[in-house]
């Protein structure tokens, strides 16, 4: 088989030589005792970039999100979120399992919510009802196809939430993609939120880690919960060094991933039988809708795989392809050719055999 172009996710990147060197040379200490200088550097840079008082390093974005829910809500409280968001769909309902909190979902337009959709959703103080405490937004929106939330709408939703006494949390796993796509600085996005979570292991290309940023008192509270959730780590500067390197060197280059996504988008537009889910691709995620006349998304993905291109079938008709640090322009052009080739092959009736279980 030819070289693999892996577009399954922006989490598949391997550390670059420069990042490995930073990891090898990391100064470390016991971070549970507050002794790891590399973690402290990462946390203070993250807080500074996000315009928050403090930030806390954690092993995953699921943990930063779930600890945010935990510090903003008590058992029996609810939060409002978009129906396709990661916190609700891809974290096992951990807010219910670990924190006794319920979610109330609102259907957006490919992940984008309008402020008016939330109006009237704060429950009255009444002993029958859960208490509405928090709004969570996601930017960029993963299941929305990497869409950037329109800035004015984000500001409007957060203003409405704060006026109603709610807290706000941003799942900014790909916030730096939104920054690269819009030119609106990270601290401008995050100033509307009480807490913000960012991932270093997505487009930024670090092997591990996320951070939660916010006011110092909330982050102190988050630190307690991180211990409780089992996320306090010792000489963790070893992995924080990769995240720090990513923050210093890989934010600006996200525009390259976005340009590569446009190469893919153009190929999809030019090919019969497949189309883009949204007219425009905002960032590094491309959703391809496969016409059932061609075959299933799983057949499409299997066809791609036979040609050395990996993508994910995320519904029976939808394929997700994500660009990242390990896919350069020439690999991207190859992947774009393969996508057209596979569509033509399926259209001519040659169906690959789908191996294994397809999970959505
Ligand atoms: C990846 C991701 C997360 C966090 O995922 P982990 O694998 O737990 O680090 C959170 N939100 C969104 C939108 C994501 O894409």
PDB file of N, CA and C and ligand atoms in Angstrom, residues 11 59-63 65 86-87 91 138 140-142 171 173-174 197 199 201-202 209-210 320, ligand 1:
ATOM      1  N   UNK A  11      -5.783  14.507  16.256  1.00  0.00           N
ATOM      2  CA  UNK A  11      -5.109  13.934  17.432  1.00  0.00           C
ATOM      3  C   UNK A  11      -4.024  12.929  17.041  1.00  0.00           C
ATOM      4  N   UNK A  59      -4.689  15.894  32.066  1.00  0.00           N
ATOM      5  CA  UNK A  59      -4.357  14.906  31.034  1.00  0.00           C
ATOM      6  C   UNK A  59      -5.227  14.972  29.784  1.00  0.00           C
ATOM      7  N   UNK A  60      -6.479  15.427  29.897  1.00  0.00           N
ATOM      8  CA  UNK A  60      -7.351  15.390  28.714  1.00  0.00           C
ATOM      9  C   UNK A  60      -8.362  16.529  28.730  1.00  0.00           C
ATOM     10  N   UNK A  61      -8.930  16.771  27.556  1.00  0.00           N
ATOM     11  CA  UNK A  61      -9.980  17.775  27.431  1.00  0.00           C
ATOM     12  C   UNK A  61     -11.277  17.306  28.060  1.00  0.00           C
ATOM     13  N   UNK A  62     -11.483  16.008  28.101  1.00  0.00           N
ATOM     14  CA  UNK A  62     -12.675  15.516  28.806  1.00  0.00           C
ATOM     15  C   UNK A  62     -12.577  15.909  30.282  1.00  0.00           C
ATOM     16  N   UNK A  63     -11.389  15.787  30.838  1.00  0.00           N
ATOM     17  CA  UNK A  63     -11.237  16.132  32.257  1.00  0.00           C
ATOM     18  C   UNK A  63     -11.404  17.637  32.498  1.00  0.00           C
ATOM     19  N   UNK A  65     -13.159  19.729  30.763  1.00  0.00           N
ATOM     20  CA  UNK A  65     -14.581  20.049  30.624  1.00  0.00           C
ATOM     21  C   UNK A  65     -15.376  19.570  31.834  1.00  0.00           C
ATOM     22  N   UNK A  86     -19.376  18.089  22.315  1.00  0.00           N
ATOM     23  CA  UNK A  86     -18.505  17.027  22.828  1.00  0.00           C
ATOM     24  C   UNK A  86     -18.864  16.662  24.269  1.00  0.00           C
ATOM     25  N   UNK A  87     -19.104  17.668  25.101  1.00  0.00           N
ATOM     26  CA  UNK A  87     -19.363  17.415  26.529  1.00  0.00           C
ATOM     27  C   UNK A  87     -20.567  16.484  26.682  1.00  0.00           C
ATOM     28  N   UNK A  91     -18.301  12.244  26.059  1.00  0.00           N
ATOM     29  CA  UNK A  91     -17.599  12.105  27.342  1.00  0.00           C
ATOM     30  C   UNK A  91     -18.403  11.205  28.281  1.00  0.00           C
ATOM     31  N   UNK A 138     -19.094  25.373  22.420  1.00  0.00           N
ATOM     32  CA  UNK A 138     -17.934  24.701  21.832  1.00  0.00           C
ATOM     33  C   UNK A 138     -17.472  25.485  20.601  1.00  0.00           C
ATOM     34  N   UNK A 140     -13.868  25.769  17.989  1.00  0.00           N
ATOM     35  CA  UNK A 140     -14.775  25.469  16.908  1.00  0.00           C
ATOM     36  C   UNK A 140     -15.626  24.249  17.270  1.00  0.00           C
ATOM     37  N   UNK A 141     -16.693  24.049  16.527  1.00  0.00           N
ATOM     38  CA  UNK A 141     -17.598  22.950  16.859  1.00  0.00           C
ATOM     39  C   UNK A 141     -17.228  21.704  16.059  1.00  0.00           C
ATOM     40  N   UNK A 142     -16.830  20.670  16.795  1.00  0.00           N
ATOM     41  CA  UNK A 142     -16.341  19.432  16.190  1.00  0.00           C
ATOM     42  C   UNK A 142     -17.410  18.779  15.313  1.00  0.00           C
ATOM     43  N   UNK A 171     -15.796  25.113  25.722  1.00  0.00           N
ATOM     44  CA  UNK A 171     -14.985  23.981  25.302  1.00  0.00           C
ATOM     45  C   UNK A 171     -14.204  24.455  24.080  1.00  0.00           C
ATOM     46  N   UNK A 173     -11.463  23.200  22.767  1.00  0.00           N
ATOM     47  CA  UNK A 173     -10.495  22.174  22.324  1.00  0.00           C
ATOM     48  C   UNK A 173      -9.779  22.667  21.067  1.00  0.00           C
ATOM     49  N   UNK A 174     -10.543  23.332  20.180  1.00  0.00           N
ATOM     50  CA  UNK A 174      -9.961  23.893  18.947  1.00  0.00           C
ATOM     51  C   UNK A 174     -10.134  25.412  18.898  1.00  0.00           C
ATOM     52  N   UNK A 197     -11.595  25.834  28.332  1.00  0.00           N
ATOM     53  CA  UNK A 197     -10.742  24.655  28.202  1.00  0.00           C
ATOM     54  C   UNK A 197     -10.082  24.667  26.826  1.00  0.00           C
ATOM     55  N   UNK A 199      -7.221  22.357  24.256  1.00  0.00           N
ATOM     56  CA  UNK A 199      -6.474  21.103  24.093  1.00  0.00           C
ATOM     57  C   UNK A 199      -5.152  21.385  23.399  1.00  0.00           C
ATOM     58  N   UNK A 201      -3.416  18.688  22.423  1.00  0.00           N
ATOM     59  CA  UNK A 201      -3.204  17.437  21.677  1.00  0.00           C
ATOM     60  C   UNK A 201      -4.029  17.364  20.401  1.00  0.00           C
ATOM     61  N   UNK A 202      -4.739  18.442  20.051  1.00  0.00           N
ATOM     62  CA  UNK A 202      -5.466  18.473  18.776  1.00  0.00           C
ATOM     63  C   UNK A 202      -4.554  19.132  17.741  1.00  0.00           C
ATOM     64  N   UNK A 209      -2.514  16.349  26.657  1.00  0.00           N
ATOM     65  CA  UNK A 209      -2.814  17.424  27.588  1.00  0.00           C
ATOM     66  C   UNK A 209      -3.762  18.495  27.139  1.00  0.00           C
ATOM     67  N   UNK A 210      -4.409  19.071  28.148  1.00  0.00           N
ATOM     68  CA  UNK A 210      -5.355  20.171  27.997  1.00  0.00           C
ATOM     69  C   UNK A 210      -5.190  21.073  29.208  1.00  0.00           C
ATOM     70  N   UNK A 320     -15.803  12.075   7.972  1.00  0.00           N
ATOM     71  CA  UNK A 320     -15.054  13.196   8.525  1.00  0.00           C
ATOM     72  C   UNK A 320     -13.586  13.076   8.145  1.00  0.00           C
TER      73      UNK A 320
HETATM   74  C1  LIG B   1     -11.080  16.245  21.560  1.00  0.00           C
HETATM   75  C2  LIG B   1     -12.099  17.130  22.152  1.00  0.00           C
HETATM   76  C3  LIG B   1     -12.215  17.265  23.547  1.00  0.00           C
HETATM   77  C4  LIG B   1     -11.346  16.537  24.537  1.00  0.00           C
HETATM   78  O1  LIG B   1     -11.023  15.266  24.222  1.00  0.00           O
HETATM   79  P1  LIG B   1      -9.952  14.390  25.023  1.00  0.00           P
HETATM   80  O2  LIG B   1      -9.747  13.265  24.083  1.00  0.00           O
HETATM   81  O3  LIG B   1     -10.602  14.000  26.295  1.00  0.00           O
HETATM   82  O4  LIG B   1      -8.734  15.215  25.249  1.00  0.00           O
HETATM   83  C5  LIG B   1     -13.158  18.144  24.021  1.00  0.00           C
HETATM   84  N1  LIG B   1     -13.934  18.840  23.191  1.00  0.00           N
HETATM   85  C6  LIG B   1     -13.840  18.746  21.865  1.00  0.00           C
HETATM   86  C7  LIG B   1     -14.713  19.588  21.015  1.00  0.00           C
HETATM   87  C8  LIG B   1     -12.937  17.878  21.294  1.00  0.00           C
HETATM   88  O5  LIG B   1     -12.858  17.781  19.963  1.00  0.00           O
END
